[in-house]
């Protein structure tokens, strides 16, 4: 459903505030982490990131965001609440690529059959 409504797409429309885009990023990547985890647990194919052009969320605390902000503040170099999400996204990308590799039949196995 998130793909159907376009949460996976980064866009720059004047009517969309930086706050809304940041919330979209957080929602999409959180859904990606949850769905990838369930796919891995159930042995289903990994979630594909083909066509996803959404940036990772900025490393900011919730109080750094405001509905009426003109632009996002720069990411912090210290740990924030979003740091956990960013780390989980990176780990999920790694586990998804490993899962995809493990589920792909190797050339050796294809030659045996």
PDB file of N, CA and C in Angstrom:
ATOM      1  N   UNK A   1       0.826  -1.184   0.000  1.00  0.00           N
ATOM      2  CA  UNK A   1       0.000   0.000   0.000  1.00  0.00           C
ATOM      3  C   UNK A   1       0.876   1.255   0.000  1.00  0.00           C
ATOM      4  N   UNK A   2       1.997   1.204   0.746  1.00  0.00           N
ATOM      5  CA  UNK A   2       2.900   2.358   0.785  1.00  0.00           C
ATOM      6  C   UNK A   2       3.473   2.641  -0.602  1.00  0.00           C
ATOM      7  N   UNK A   3       3.751   1.580  -1.357  1.00  0.00           N
ATOM      8  CA  UNK A   3       4.218   1.767  -2.733  1.00  0.00           C
ATOM      9  C   UNK A   3       3.116   2.377  -3.596  1.00  0.00           C
ATOM     10  N   UNK A   4       1.897   1.916  -3.397  1.00  0.00           N
ATOM     11  CA  UNK A   4       0.778   2.394  -4.206  1.00  0.00           C
ATOM     12  C   UNK A   4       0.522   3.884  -4.014  1.00  0.00           C
ATOM     13  N   UNK A   5       0.736   4.384  -2.800  1.00  0.00           N
ATOM     14  CA  UNK A   5       0.504   5.820  -2.574  1.00  0.00           C
ATOM     15  C   UNK A   5       1.771   6.645  -2.763  1.00  0.00           C
ATOM     16  N   UNK A   6       2.870   5.992  -3.156  1.00  0.00           N
ATOM     17  CA  UNK A   6       4.080   6.718  -3.524  1.00  0.00           C
ATOM     18  C   UNK A   6       4.962   7.174  -2.385  1.00  0.00           C
ATOM     19  N   UNK A   7       4.875   6.520  -1.228  1.00  0.00           N
ATOM     20  CA  UNK A   7       5.740   6.920  -0.110  1.00  0.00           C
ATOM     21  C   UNK A   7       7.215   6.703  -0.414  1.00  0.00           C
ATOM     22  N   UNK A   8       7.521   5.853  -1.378  1.00  0.00           N
ATOM     23  CA  UNK A   8       8.899   5.503  -1.704  1.00  0.00           C
ATOM     24  C   UNK A   8       9.573   6.518  -2.626  1.00  0.00           C
ATOM     25  N   UNK A   9       8.872   7.557  -3.010  1.00  0.00           N
ATOM     26  CA  UNK A   9       9.391   8.529  -3.972  1.00  0.00           C
ATOM     27  C   UNK A   9       9.755   9.845  -3.297  1.00  0.00           C
ATOM     28  N   UNK A  10      10.924  10.342  -3.639  1.00  0.00           N
ATOM     29  CA  UNK A  10      11.370  11.659  -3.185  1.00  0.00           C
ATOM     30  C   UNK A  10      10.913  12.661  -4.240  1.00  0.00           C
ATOM     31  N   UNK A  11      10.319  13.725  -3.822  1.00  0.00           N
ATOM     32  CA  UNK A  11       9.914  14.749  -4.778  1.00  0.00           C
ATOM     33  C   UNK A  11      10.063  16.114  -4.141  1.00  0.00           C
ATOM     34  N   UNK A  12      10.155  17.110  -4.988  1.00  0.00           N
ATOM     35  CA  UNK A  12      10.349  18.475  -4.518  1.00  0.00           C
ATOM     36  C   UNK A  12       9.228  19.350  -5.068  1.00  0.00           C
ATOM     37  N   UNK A  13       8.130  19.367  -4.323  1.00  0.00           N
ATOM     38  CA  UNK A  13       6.996  20.201  -4.727  1.00  0.00           C
ATOM     39  C   UNK A  13       6.899  21.369  -3.762  1.00  0.00           C
ATOM     40  N   UNK A  14       6.635  22.556  -4.275  1.00  0.00           N
ATOM     41  CA  UNK A  14       6.546  23.726  -3.394  1.00  0.00           C
ATOM     42  C   UNK A  14       5.477  23.598  -2.311  1.00  0.00           C
ATOM     43  N   UNK A  15       4.448  22.826  -2.577  1.00  0.00           N
ATOM     44  CA  UNK A  15       3.365  22.699  -1.606  1.00  0.00           C
ATOM     45  C   UNK A  15       3.696  21.719  -0.473  1.00  0.00           C
ATOM     46  N   UNK A  16       4.783  20.957  -0.617  1.00  0.00           N
ATOM     47  CA  UNK A  16       5.163  19.980   0.402  1.00  0.00           C
ATOM     48  C   UNK A  16       6.245  20.565   1.290  1.00  0.00           C
ATOM     49  N   UNK A  17       5.966  20.648   2.560  1.00  0.00           N
ATOM     50  CA  UNK A  17       6.922  21.229   3.502  1.00  0.00           C
ATOM     51  C   UNK A  17       8.036  20.246   3.827  1.00  0.00           C
ATOM     52  N   UNK A  18       9.189  20.739   4.258  1.00  0.00           N
ATOM     53  CA  UNK A  18      10.277  19.852   4.675  1.00  0.00           C
ATOM     54  C   UNK A  18       9.841  18.913   5.804  1.00  0.00           C
ATOM     55  N   UNK A  19       8.975  19.394   6.679  1.00  0.00           N
ATOM     56  CA  UNK A  19       8.461  18.571   7.772  1.00  0.00           C
ATOM     57  C   UNK A  19       7.712  17.361   7.229  1.00  0.00           C
ATOM     58  N   UNK A  20       6.827  17.579   6.263  1.00  0.00           N
ATOM     59  CA  UNK A  20       6.032  16.498   5.686  1.00  0.00           C
ATOM     60  C   UNK A  20       6.934  15.490   4.985  1.00  0.00           C
ATOM     61  N   UNK A  21       7.930  15.970   4.242  1.00  0.00           N
ATOM     62  CA  UNK A  21       8.844  15.054   3.558  1.00  0.00           C
ATOM     63  C   UNK A  21       9.650  14.236   4.562  1.00  0.00           C
ATOM     64  N   UNK A  22      10.047  14.838   5.663  1.00  0.00           N
ATOM     65  CA  UNK A  22      10.812  14.106   6.671  1.00  0.00           C
ATOM     66  C   UNK A  22       9.948  13.041   7.334  1.00  0.00           C
ATOM     67  N   UNK A  23       8.694  13.370   7.595  1.00  0.00           N
ATOM     68  CA  UNK A  23       7.778  12.381   8.165  1.00  0.00           C
ATOM     69  C   UNK A  23       7.550  11.242   7.170  1.00  0.00           C
ATOM     70  N   UNK A  24       7.399  11.573   5.887  1.00  0.00           N
ATOM     71  CA  UNK A  24       7.253  10.542   4.849  1.00  0.00           C
ATOM     72  C   UNK A  24       8.456   9.611   4.839  1.00  0.00           C
ATOM     73  N   UNK A  25       9.661  10.191   4.938  1.00  0.00           N
ATOM     74  CA  UNK A  25      10.880   9.378   4.957  1.00  0.00           C
ATOM     75  C   UNK A  25      10.866   8.416   6.153  1.00  0.00           C
ATOM     76  N   UNK A  26      10.553   8.940   7.312  1.00  0.00           N
ATOM     77  CA  UNK A  26      10.533   8.103   8.518  1.00  0.00           C
ATOM     78  C   UNK A  26       9.491   6.995   8.409  1.00  0.00           C
ATOM     79  N   UNK A  27       8.327   7.315   7.897  1.00  0.00           N
ATOM     80  CA  UNK A  27       7.263   6.313   7.752  1.00  0.00           C
ATOM     81  C   UNK A  27       7.674   5.240   6.755  1.00  0.00           C
ATOM     82  N   UNK A  28       8.160   5.650   5.574  1.00  0.00           N
ATOM     83  CA  UNK A  28       8.551   4.672   4.559  1.00  0.00           C
ATOM     84  C   UNK A  28       9.626   3.734   5.085  1.00  0.00           C
ATOM     85  N   UNK A  29      10.696   4.295   5.652  1.00  0.00           N
ATOM     86  CA  UNK A  29      11.817   3.456   6.084  1.00  0.00           C
ATOM     87  C   UNK A  29      11.435   2.574   7.271  1.00  0.00           C
ATOM     88  N   UNK A  30      10.536   3.038   8.114  1.00  0.00           N
ATOM     89  CA  UNK A  30      10.059   2.189   9.209  1.00  0.00           C
ATOM     90  C   UNK A  30       9.271   1.012   8.647  1.00  0.00           C
ATOM     91  N   UNK A  31       8.412   1.277   7.682  1.00  0.00           N
ATOM     92  CA  UNK A  31       7.665   0.198   7.029  1.00  0.00           C
ATOM     93  C   UNK A  31       8.610  -0.777   6.339  1.00  0.00           C
ATOM     94  N   UNK A  32       9.640  -0.253   5.687  1.00  0.00           N
ATOM     95  CA  UNK A  32      10.631  -1.107   5.016  1.00  0.00           C
ATOM     96  C   UNK A  32      11.303  -2.053   6.014  1.00  0.00           C
ATOM     97  N   UNK A  33      11.679  -1.519   7.171  1.00  0.00           N
ATOM     98  CA  UNK A  33      12.335  -2.343   8.194  1.00  0.00           C
ATOM     99  C   UNK A  33      11.385  -3.442   8.673  1.00  0.00           C
ATOM    100  N   UNK A  34      10.144  -3.091   8.970  1.00  0.00           N
ATOM    101  CA  UNK A  34       9.185  -4.085   9.462  1.00  0.00           C
ATOM    102  C   UNK A  34       8.861  -5.146   8.412  1.00  0.00           C
ATOM    103  N   UNK A  35       8.604  -4.720   7.189  1.00  0.00           N
ATOM    104  CA  UNK A  35       8.249  -5.679   6.136  1.00  0.00           C
ATOM    105  C   UNK A  35       9.443  -6.573   5.810  1.00  0.00           C
ATOM    106  N   UNK A  36      10.633  -5.996   5.732  1.00  0.00           N
ATOM    107  CA  UNK A  36      11.830  -6.800   5.457  1.00  0.00           C
ATOM    108  C   UNK A  36      12.057  -7.828   6.555  1.00  0.00           C
ATOM    109  N   UNK A  37      11.846  -7.436   7.791  1.00  0.00           N
ATOM    110  CA  UNK A  37      12.000  -8.373   8.903  1.00  0.00           C
ATOM    111  C   UNK A  37      11.013  -9.517   8.826  1.00  0.00           C
ATOM    112  N   UNK A  38       9.785  -9.201   8.471  1.00  0.00           N
ATOM    113  CA  UNK A  38       8.793 -10.277   8.371  1.00  0.00           C
ATOM    114  C   UNK A  38       9.075 -11.172   7.164  1.00  0.00           C
ATOM    115  N   UNK A  39       9.523 -10.581   6.059  1.00  0.00           N
ATOM    116  CA  UNK A  39       9.872 -11.387   4.890  1.00  0.00           C
ATOM    117  C   UNK A  39      11.024 -12.338   5.214  1.00  0.00           C
ATOM    118  N   UNK A  40      12.010 -11.844   5.926  1.00  0.00           N
ATOM    119  CA  UNK A  40      13.155 -12.667   6.318  1.00  0.00           C
ATOM    120  C   UNK A  40      12.715 -13.788   7.260  1.00  0.00           C
ATOM    121  N   UNK A  41      11.874 -13.449   8.228  1.00  0.00           N
ATOM    122  CA  UNK A  41      11.401 -14.427   9.200  1.00  0.00           C
ATOM    123  C   UNK A  41      10.576 -15.521   8.536  1.00  0.00           C
ATOM    124  N   UNK A  42       9.747 -15.149   7.579  1.00  0.00           N
ATOM    125  CA  UNK A  42       8.862 -16.110   6.931  1.00  0.00           C
ATOM    126  C   UNK A  42       9.498 -16.796   5.729  1.00  0.00           C
ATOM    127  N   UNK A  43      10.732 -16.436   5.396  1.00  0.00           N
ATOM    128  CA  UNK A  43      11.419 -17.065   4.275  1.00  0.00           C
ATOM    129  C   UNK A  43      10.921 -16.624   2.920  1.00  0.00           C
ATOM    130  N   UNK A  44      10.338 -15.476   2.852  1.00  0.00           N
ATOM    131  CA  UNK A  44       9.849 -14.943   1.580  1.00  0.00           C
ATOM    132  C   UNK A  44      10.939 -14.103   0.931  1.00  0.00           C
ATOM    133  N   UNK A  45      10.809 -13.814  -0.361  1.00  0.00           N
ATOM    134  CA  UNK A  45      11.837 -13.015  -1.040  1.00  0.00           C
ATOM    135  C   UNK A  45      12.012 -11.648  -0.382  1.00  0.00           C
ATOM    136  N   UNK A  46      13.224 -11.144  -0.452  1.00  0.00           N
ATOM    137  CA  UNK A  46      13.546  -9.855   0.154  1.00  0.00           C
ATOM    138  C   UNK A  46      12.779  -8.730  -0.534  1.00  0.00           C
ATOM    139  N   UNK A  47      12.544  -7.673   0.204  1.00  0.00           N
ATOM    140  CA  UNK A  47      11.876  -6.494  -0.329  1.00  0.00           C
ATOM    141  C   UNK A  47      12.826  -5.801  -1.300  1.00  0.00           C
ATOM    142  N   UNK A  48      12.357  -5.516  -2.485  1.00  0.00           N
ATOM    143  CA  UNK A  48      13.187  -4.867  -3.490  1.00  0.00           C
ATOM    144  C   UNK A  48      13.168  -3.355  -3.302  1.00  0.00           C
ATOM    145  N   UNK A  49      14.319  -2.742  -3.472  1.00  0.00           N
ATOM    146  CA  UNK A  49      14.407  -1.290  -3.402  1.00  0.00           C
ATOM    147  C   UNK A  49      14.504  -0.669  -4.793  1.00  0.00           C
ATOM    148  N   UNK A  50      14.176  -1.458  -5.818  1.00  0.00           N
ATOM    149  CA  UNK A  50      14.173  -0.942  -7.180  1.00  0.00           C
ATOM    150  C   UNK A  50      13.089   0.130  -7.290  1.00  0.00           C
ATOM    151  N   UNK A  51      13.458   1.287  -7.757  1.00  0.00           N
ATOM    152  CA  UNK A  51      12.508   2.386  -7.905  1.00  0.00           C
ATOM    153  C   UNK A  51      12.361   3.252  -6.669  1.00  0.00           C
ATOM    154  N   UNK A  52      12.989   2.869  -5.574  1.00  0.00           N
ATOM    155  CA  UNK A  52      12.924   3.674  -4.347  1.00  0.00           C
ATOM    156  C   UNK A  52      14.017   4.721  -4.419  1.00  0.00           C
ATOM    157  N   UNK A  53      13.634   5.976  -4.352  1.00  0.00           N
ATOM    158  CA  UNK A  53      14.637   7.038  -4.395  1.00  0.00           C
ATOM    159  C   UNK A  53      14.560   7.949  -3.172  1.00  0.00           C
ATOM    160  N   UNK A  54      13.947   7.473  -2.137  1.00  0.00           N
ATOM    161  CA  UNK A  54      13.764   8.261  -0.926  1.00  0.00           C
ATOM    162  C   UNK A  54      15.048   8.264  -0.101  1.00  0.00           C
ATOM    163  N   UNK A  55      15.454   9.433   0.333  1.00  0.00           N
ATOM    164  CA  UNK A  55      16.638   9.563   1.170  1.00  0.00           C
ATOM    165  C   UNK A  55      16.371   8.962   2.549  1.00  0.00           C
ATOM    166  N   UNK A  56      17.465   8.679   3.256  1.00  0.00           N
ATOM    167  CA  UNK A  56      17.324   8.271   4.650  1.00  0.00           C
ATOM    168  C   UNK A  56      16.848   9.475   5.454  1.00  0.00           C
ATOM    169  N   UNK A  57      16.179   9.246   6.577  1.00  0.00           N
ATOM    170  CA  UNK A  57      15.760  10.373   7.409  1.00  0.00           C
ATOM    171  C   UNK A  57      16.984  11.115   7.948  1.00  0.00           C
ATOM    172  N   UNK A  58      16.793  12.379   8.231  1.00  0.00           N
ATOM    173  CA  UNK A  58      17.870  13.179   8.820  1.00  0.00           C
ATOM    174  C   UNK A  58      18.065  12.759  10.274  1.00  0.00           C
ATOM    175  N   UNK A  59      19.287  12.837  10.743  1.00  0.00           N
ATOM    176  CA  UNK A  59      19.610  12.467  12.120  1.00  0.00           C
ATOM    177  C   UNK A  59      19.235  13.636  13.039  1.00  0.00           C
ATOM    178  N   UNK A  60      17.951  13.722  13.355  1.00  0.00           N
ATOM    179  CA  UNK A  60      17.419  14.824  14.158  1.00  0.00           C
ATOM    180  C   UNK A  60      16.562  14.287  15.293  1.00  0.00           C
ATOM    181  N   UNK A  61      16.444  15.069  16.336  1.00  0.00           N
ATOM    182  CA  UNK A  61      15.497  14.760  17.400  1.00  0.00           C
ATOM    183  C   UNK A  61      14.131  15.304  17.019  1.00  0.00           C
ATOM    184  N   UNK A  62      13.096  14.763  17.629  1.00  0.00           N
ATOM    185  CA  UNK A  62      11.736  15.207  17.317  1.00  0.00           C
ATOM    186  C   UNK A  62      11.538  16.705  17.555  1.00  0.00           C
ATOM    187  N   UNK A  63      12.162  17.240  18.596  1.00  0.00           N
ATOM    188  CA  UNK A  63      11.969  18.659  18.894  1.00  0.00           C
ATOM    189  C   UNK A  63      12.671  19.569  17.876  1.00  0.00           C
ATOM    190  N   UNK A  64      13.510  18.996  16.996  1.00  0.00           N
ATOM    191  CA  UNK A  64      14.156  19.788  15.945  1.00  0.00           C
ATOM    192  C   UNK A  64      13.225  20.013  14.763  1.00  0.00           C
ATOM    193  N   UNK A  65      12.127  19.311  14.732  1.00  0.00           N
ATOM    194  CA  UNK A  65      11.180  19.409  13.621  1.00  0.00           C
ATOM    195  C   UNK A  65       9.978  20.256  14.014  1.00  0.00           C
ATOM    196  N   UNK A  66       9.512  21.047  13.071  1.00  0.00           N
ATOM    197  CA  UNK A  66       8.313  21.864  13.288  1.00  0.00           C
ATOM    198  C   UNK A  66       7.500  21.885  12.001  1.00  0.00           C
ATOM    199  N   UNK A  67       6.202  21.917  12.135  1.00  0.00           N
ATOM    200  CA  UNK A  67       5.307  21.884  10.987  1.00  0.00           C
ATOM    201  C   UNK A  67       5.540  23.060  10.046  1.00  0.00           C
ATOM    202  N   UNK A  68       5.868  24.210  10.577  1.00  0.00           N
ATOM    203  CA  UNK A  68       5.998  25.418   9.758  1.00  0.00           C
ATOM    204  C   UNK A  68       7.436  25.744   9.350  1.00  0.00           C
ATOM    205  N   UNK A  69       8.361  24.804   9.447  1.00  0.00           N
ATOM    206  CA  UNK A  69       9.760  25.095   9.119  1.00  0.00           C
ATOM    207  C   UNK A  69       9.958  25.281   7.618  1.00  0.00           C
ATOM    208  N   UNK A  70      10.856  26.182   7.276  1.00  0.00           N
ATOM    209  CA  UNK A  70      11.162  26.484   5.873  1.00  0.00           C
ATOM    210  C   UNK A  70      12.110  25.440   5.275  1.00  0.00           C
ATOM    211  N   UNK A  71      13.068  24.983   6.081  1.00  0.00           N
ATOM    212  CA  UNK A  71      13.992  23.935   5.645  1.00  0.00           C
ATOM    213  C   UNK A  71      14.433  23.116   6.846  1.00  0.00           C
ATOM    214  N   UNK A  72      14.890  21.914   6.571  1.00  0.00           N
ATOM    215  CA  UNK A  72      15.339  21.044   7.651  1.00  0.00           C
ATOM    216  C   UNK A  72      16.661  21.538   8.221  1.00  0.00           C
ATOM    217  N   UNK A  73      16.834  21.448   9.527  1.00  0.00           N
ATOM    218  CA  UNK A  73      18.155  21.740  10.080  1.00  0.00           C
ATOM    219  C   UNK A  73      19.133  20.651   9.646  1.00  0.00           C
ATOM    220  N   UNK A  74      20.404  20.946   9.717  1.00  0.00           N
ATOM    221  CA  UNK A  74      21.390  19.940   9.324  1.00  0.00           C
ATOM    222  C   UNK A  74      21.401  18.800  10.345  1.00  0.00           C
ATOM    223  N   UNK A  75      21.744  17.621   9.853  1.00  0.00           N
ATOM    224  CA  UNK A  75      21.778  16.435  10.710  1.00  0.00           C
ATOM    225  C   UNK A  75      22.811  16.600  11.815  1.00  0.00           C
ATOM    226  N   UNK A  76      22.484  16.026  12.959  1.00  0.00           N
ATOM    227  CA  UNK A  76      23.392  16.084  14.103  1.00  0.00           C
ATOM    228  C   UNK A  76      24.435  14.974  13.987  1.00  0.00           C
ATOM    229  N   UNK A  77      25.589  15.213  14.570  1.00  0.00           N
ATOM    230  CA  UNK A  77      26.633  14.188  14.572  1.00  0.00           C
ATOM    231  C   UNK A  77      26.571  13.349  15.847  1.00  0.00           C
ATOM    232  N   UNK A  78      25.705  13.734  16.769  1.00  0.00           N
ATOM    233  CA  UNK A  78      25.528  12.986  18.013  1.00  0.00           C
ATOM    234  C   UNK A  78      24.314  12.060  17.892  1.00  0.00           C
ATOM    235  N   UNK A  79      24.219  11.059  18.744  1.00  0.00           N
ATOM    236  CA  UNK A  79      23.063  10.160  18.673  1.00  0.00           C
ATOM    237  C   UNK A  79      21.741  10.880  18.956  1.00  0.00           C
ATOM    238  N   UNK A  80      20.735  10.511  18.202  1.00  0.00           N
ATOM    239  CA  UNK A  80      19.382  11.034  18.383  1.00  0.00           C
ATOM    240  C   UNK A  80      18.418   9.856  18.348  1.00  0.00           C
ATOM    241  N   UNK A  81      17.153  10.142  18.486  1.00  0.00           N
ATOM    242  CA  UNK A  81      16.145   9.087  18.379  1.00  0.00           C
ATOM    243  C   UNK A  81      16.166   8.484  16.976  1.00  0.00           C
ATOM    244  N   UNK A  82      16.377   9.310  15.980  1.00  0.00           N
ATOM    245  CA  UNK A  82      16.388   8.835  14.598  1.00  0.00           C
ATOM    246  C   UNK A  82      17.635   8.018  14.284  1.00  0.00           C
ATOM    247  N   UNK A  83      18.685   8.163  15.072  1.00  0.00           N
ATOM    248  CA  UNK A  83      19.912   7.374  14.855  1.00  0.00           C
ATOM    249  C   UNK A  83      19.611   5.883  14.884  1.00  0.00           C
ATOM    250  N   UNK A  84      18.730   5.481  15.758  1.00  0.00           N
ATOM    251  CA  UNK A  84      18.353   4.061  15.849  1.00  0.00           C
ATOM    252  C   UNK A  84      17.674   3.604  14.569  1.00  0.00           C
ATOM    253  N   UNK A  85      16.779   4.413  14.034  1.00  0.00           N
ATOM    254  CA  UNK A  85      16.097   4.070  12.787  1.00  0.00           C
ATOM    255  C   UNK A  85      17.098   3.988  11.649  1.00  0.00           C
ATOM    256  N   UNK A  86      18.008   4.940  11.562  1.00  0.00           N
ATOM    257  CA  UNK A  86      19.008   4.946  10.490  1.00  0.00           C
ATOM    258  C   UNK A  86      19.878   3.688  10.566  1.00  0.00           C
ATOM    259  N   UNK A  87      20.316   3.332  11.767  1.00  0.00           N
ATOM    260  CA  UNK A  87      21.131   2.120  11.933  1.00  0.00           C
ATOM    261  C   UNK A  87      20.337   0.877  11.550  1.00  0.00           C
ATOM    262  N   UNK A  88      19.067   0.822  11.924  1.00  0.00           N
ATOM    263  CA  UNK A  88      18.220  -0.322  11.585  1.00  0.00           C
ATOM    264  C   UNK A  88      18.006  -0.422  10.078  1.00  0.00           C
ATOM    265  N   UNK A  89      17.860   0.720   9.415  1.00  0.00           N
ATOM    266  CA  UNK A  89      17.696   0.725   7.955  1.00  0.00           C
ATOM    267  C   UNK A  89      18.942   0.151   7.295  1.00  0.00           C
ATOM    268  N   UNK A  90      20.106   0.596   7.736  1.00  0.00           N
ATOM    269  CA  UNK A  90      21.360   0.107   7.155  1.00  0.00           C
ATOM    270  C   UNK A  90      21.522  -1.395   7.382  1.00  0.00           C
ATOM    271  N   UNK A  91      21.197  -1.860   8.580  1.00  0.00           N
ATOM    272  CA  UNK A  91      21.270  -3.292   8.877  1.00  0.00           C
ATOM    273  C   UNK A  91      20.277  -4.078   8.028  1.00  0.00           C
ATOM    274  N   UNK A  92      19.096  -3.536   7.849  1.00  0.00           N
ATOM    275  CA  UNK A  92      18.067  -4.206   7.055  1.00  0.00           C
ATOM    276  C   UNK A  92      18.480  -4.304   5.596  1.00  0.00           C
ATOM    277  N   UNK A  93      19.104  -3.258   5.071  1.00  0.00           N
ATOM    278  CA  UNK A  93      19.587  -3.311   3.686  1.00  0.00           C
ATOM    279  C   UNK A  93      20.617  -4.419   3.524  1.00  0.00           C
ATOM    280  N   UNK A  94      21.508  -4.554   4.511  1.00  0.00           N
ATOM    281  CA  UNK A  94      22.523  -5.605   4.455  1.00  0.00           C
ATOM    282  C   UNK A  94      21.866  -6.980   4.532  1.00  0.00           C
ATOM    283  N   UNK A  95      20.953  -7.160   5.491  1.00  0.00           N
ATOM    284  CA  UNK A  95      20.311  -8.473   5.642  1.00  0.00           C
ATOM    285  C   UNK A  95      19.457  -8.817   4.426  1.00  0.00           C
ATOM    286  N   UNK A  96      18.833  -7.831   3.810  1.00  0.00           N
ATOM    287  CA  UNK A  96      18.025  -8.090   2.607  1.00  0.00           C
ATOM    288  C   UNK A  96      18.904  -8.528   1.444  1.00  0.00           C
ATOM    289  N   UNK A  97      20.073  -7.905   1.299  1.00  0.00           N
ATOM    290  CA  UNK A  97      20.962  -8.310   0.203  1.00  0.00           C
ATOM    291  C   UNK A  97      21.531  -9.706   0.456  1.00  0.00           C
ATOM    292  N   UNK A  98      21.836 -10.026   1.714  1.00  0.00           N
ATOM    293  CA  UNK A  98      22.310 -11.372   2.046  1.00  0.00           C
ATOM    294  C   UNK A  98      21.208 -12.388   1.779  1.00  0.00           C
ATOM    295  N   UNK A  99      19.988 -12.071   2.186  1.00  0.00           N
ATOM    296  CA  UNK A  99      18.863 -12.972   1.964  1.00  0.00           C
ATOM    297  C   UNK A  99      18.636 -13.197   0.467  1.00  0.00           C
ATOM    298  N   UNK A 100      18.697 -12.127  -0.308  1.00  0.00           N
ATOM    299  CA  UNK A 100      18.496 -12.256  -1.751  1.00  0.00           C
ATOM    300  C   UNK A 100      19.581 -13.135  -2.360  1.00  0.00           C
ATOM    301  N   UNK A 101      20.802 -12.969  -1.888  1.00  0.00           N
ATOM    302  CA  UNK A 101      21.907 -13.791  -2.395  1.00  0.00           C
ATOM    303  C   UNK A 101      21.718 -15.260  -2.017  1.00  0.00           C
ATOM    304  N   UNK A 102      21.283 -15.512  -0.797  1.00  0.00           N
ATOM    305  CA  UNK A 102      21.093 -16.896  -0.352  1.00  0.00           C
ATOM    306  C   UNK A 102      19.924 -17.580  -1.052  1.00  0.00           C
ATOM    307  N   UNK A 103      18.920 -16.816  -1.427  1.00  0.00           N
ATOM    308  CA  UNK A 103      17.758 -17.403  -2.099  1.00  0.00           C
ATOM    309  C   UNK A 103      17.963 -17.571  -3.598  1.00  0.00           C
ATOM    310  N   UNK A 104      19.042 -17.012  -4.134  1.00  0.00           N
ATOM    311  CA  UNK A 104      19.337 -17.140  -5.556  1.00  0.00           C
ATOM    312  C   UNK A 104      20.118 -18.429  -5.771  1.00  0.00           C
ATOM    313  N   UNK A 105      19.613 -19.308  -6.615  1.00  0.00           N
ATOM    314  CA  UNK A 105      20.351 -20.553  -6.861  1.00  0.00           C
ATOM    315  C   UNK A 105      21.724 -20.244  -7.454  1.00  0.00           C
ATOM    316  N   UNK A 106      22.737 -20.903  -6.942  1.00  0.00           N
ATOM    317  CA  UNK A 106      24.083 -20.665  -7.456  1.00  0.00           C
ATOM    318  C   UNK A 106      24.274 -21.362  -8.787  1.00  0.00           C
ATOM    319  N   UNK A 107      25.290 -20.960  -9.513  1.00  0.00           N
ATOM    320  CA  UNK A 107      25.589 -21.558 -10.809  1.00  0.00           C
ATOM    321  C   UNK A 107      25.891 -23.038 -10.630  1.00  0.00           C
ATOM    322  N   UNK A 108      26.581 -23.380  -9.564  1.00  0.00           N
ATOM    323  CA  UNK A 108      26.929 -24.782  -9.305  1.00  0.00           C
ATOM    324  C   UNK A 108      25.664 -25.639  -9.177  1.00  0.00           C
ATOM    325  N   UNK A 109      24.692 -25.162  -8.413  1.00  0.00           N
ATOM    326  CA  UNK A 109      23.465 -25.929  -8.213  1.00  0.00           C
ATOM    327  C   UNK A 109      22.680 -26.064  -9.523  1.00  0.00           C
ATOM    328  N   UNK A 110      22.688 -25.019 -10.337  1.00  0.00           N
ATOM    329  CA  UNK A 110      21.951 -25.075 -11.603  1.00  0.00           C
ATOM    330  C   UNK A 110      22.586 -26.092 -12.541  1.00  0.00           C
ATOM    331  N   UNK A 111      23.924 -26.234 -12.498  1.00  0.00           N
ATOM    332  CA  UNK A 111      24.606 -27.196 -13.367  1.00  0.00           C
ATOM    333  C   UNK A 111      24.337 -28.621 -12.913  1.00  0.00           C
ATOM    334  N   UNK A 112      24.117 -28.824 -11.617  1.00  0.00           N
ATOM    335  CA  UNK A 112      23.863 -30.179 -11.101  1.00  0.00           C
ATOM    336  C   UNK A 112      22.502 -30.715 -11.549  1.00  0.00           C
ATOM    337  N   UNK A 113      21.556 -29.831 -11.766  1.00  0.00           N
ATOM    338  CA  UNK A 113      20.212 -30.279 -12.140  1.00  0.00           C
ATOM    339  C   UNK A 113      20.123 -30.259 -13.618  1.00  0.00           C
TER     340      UNK A 113
END
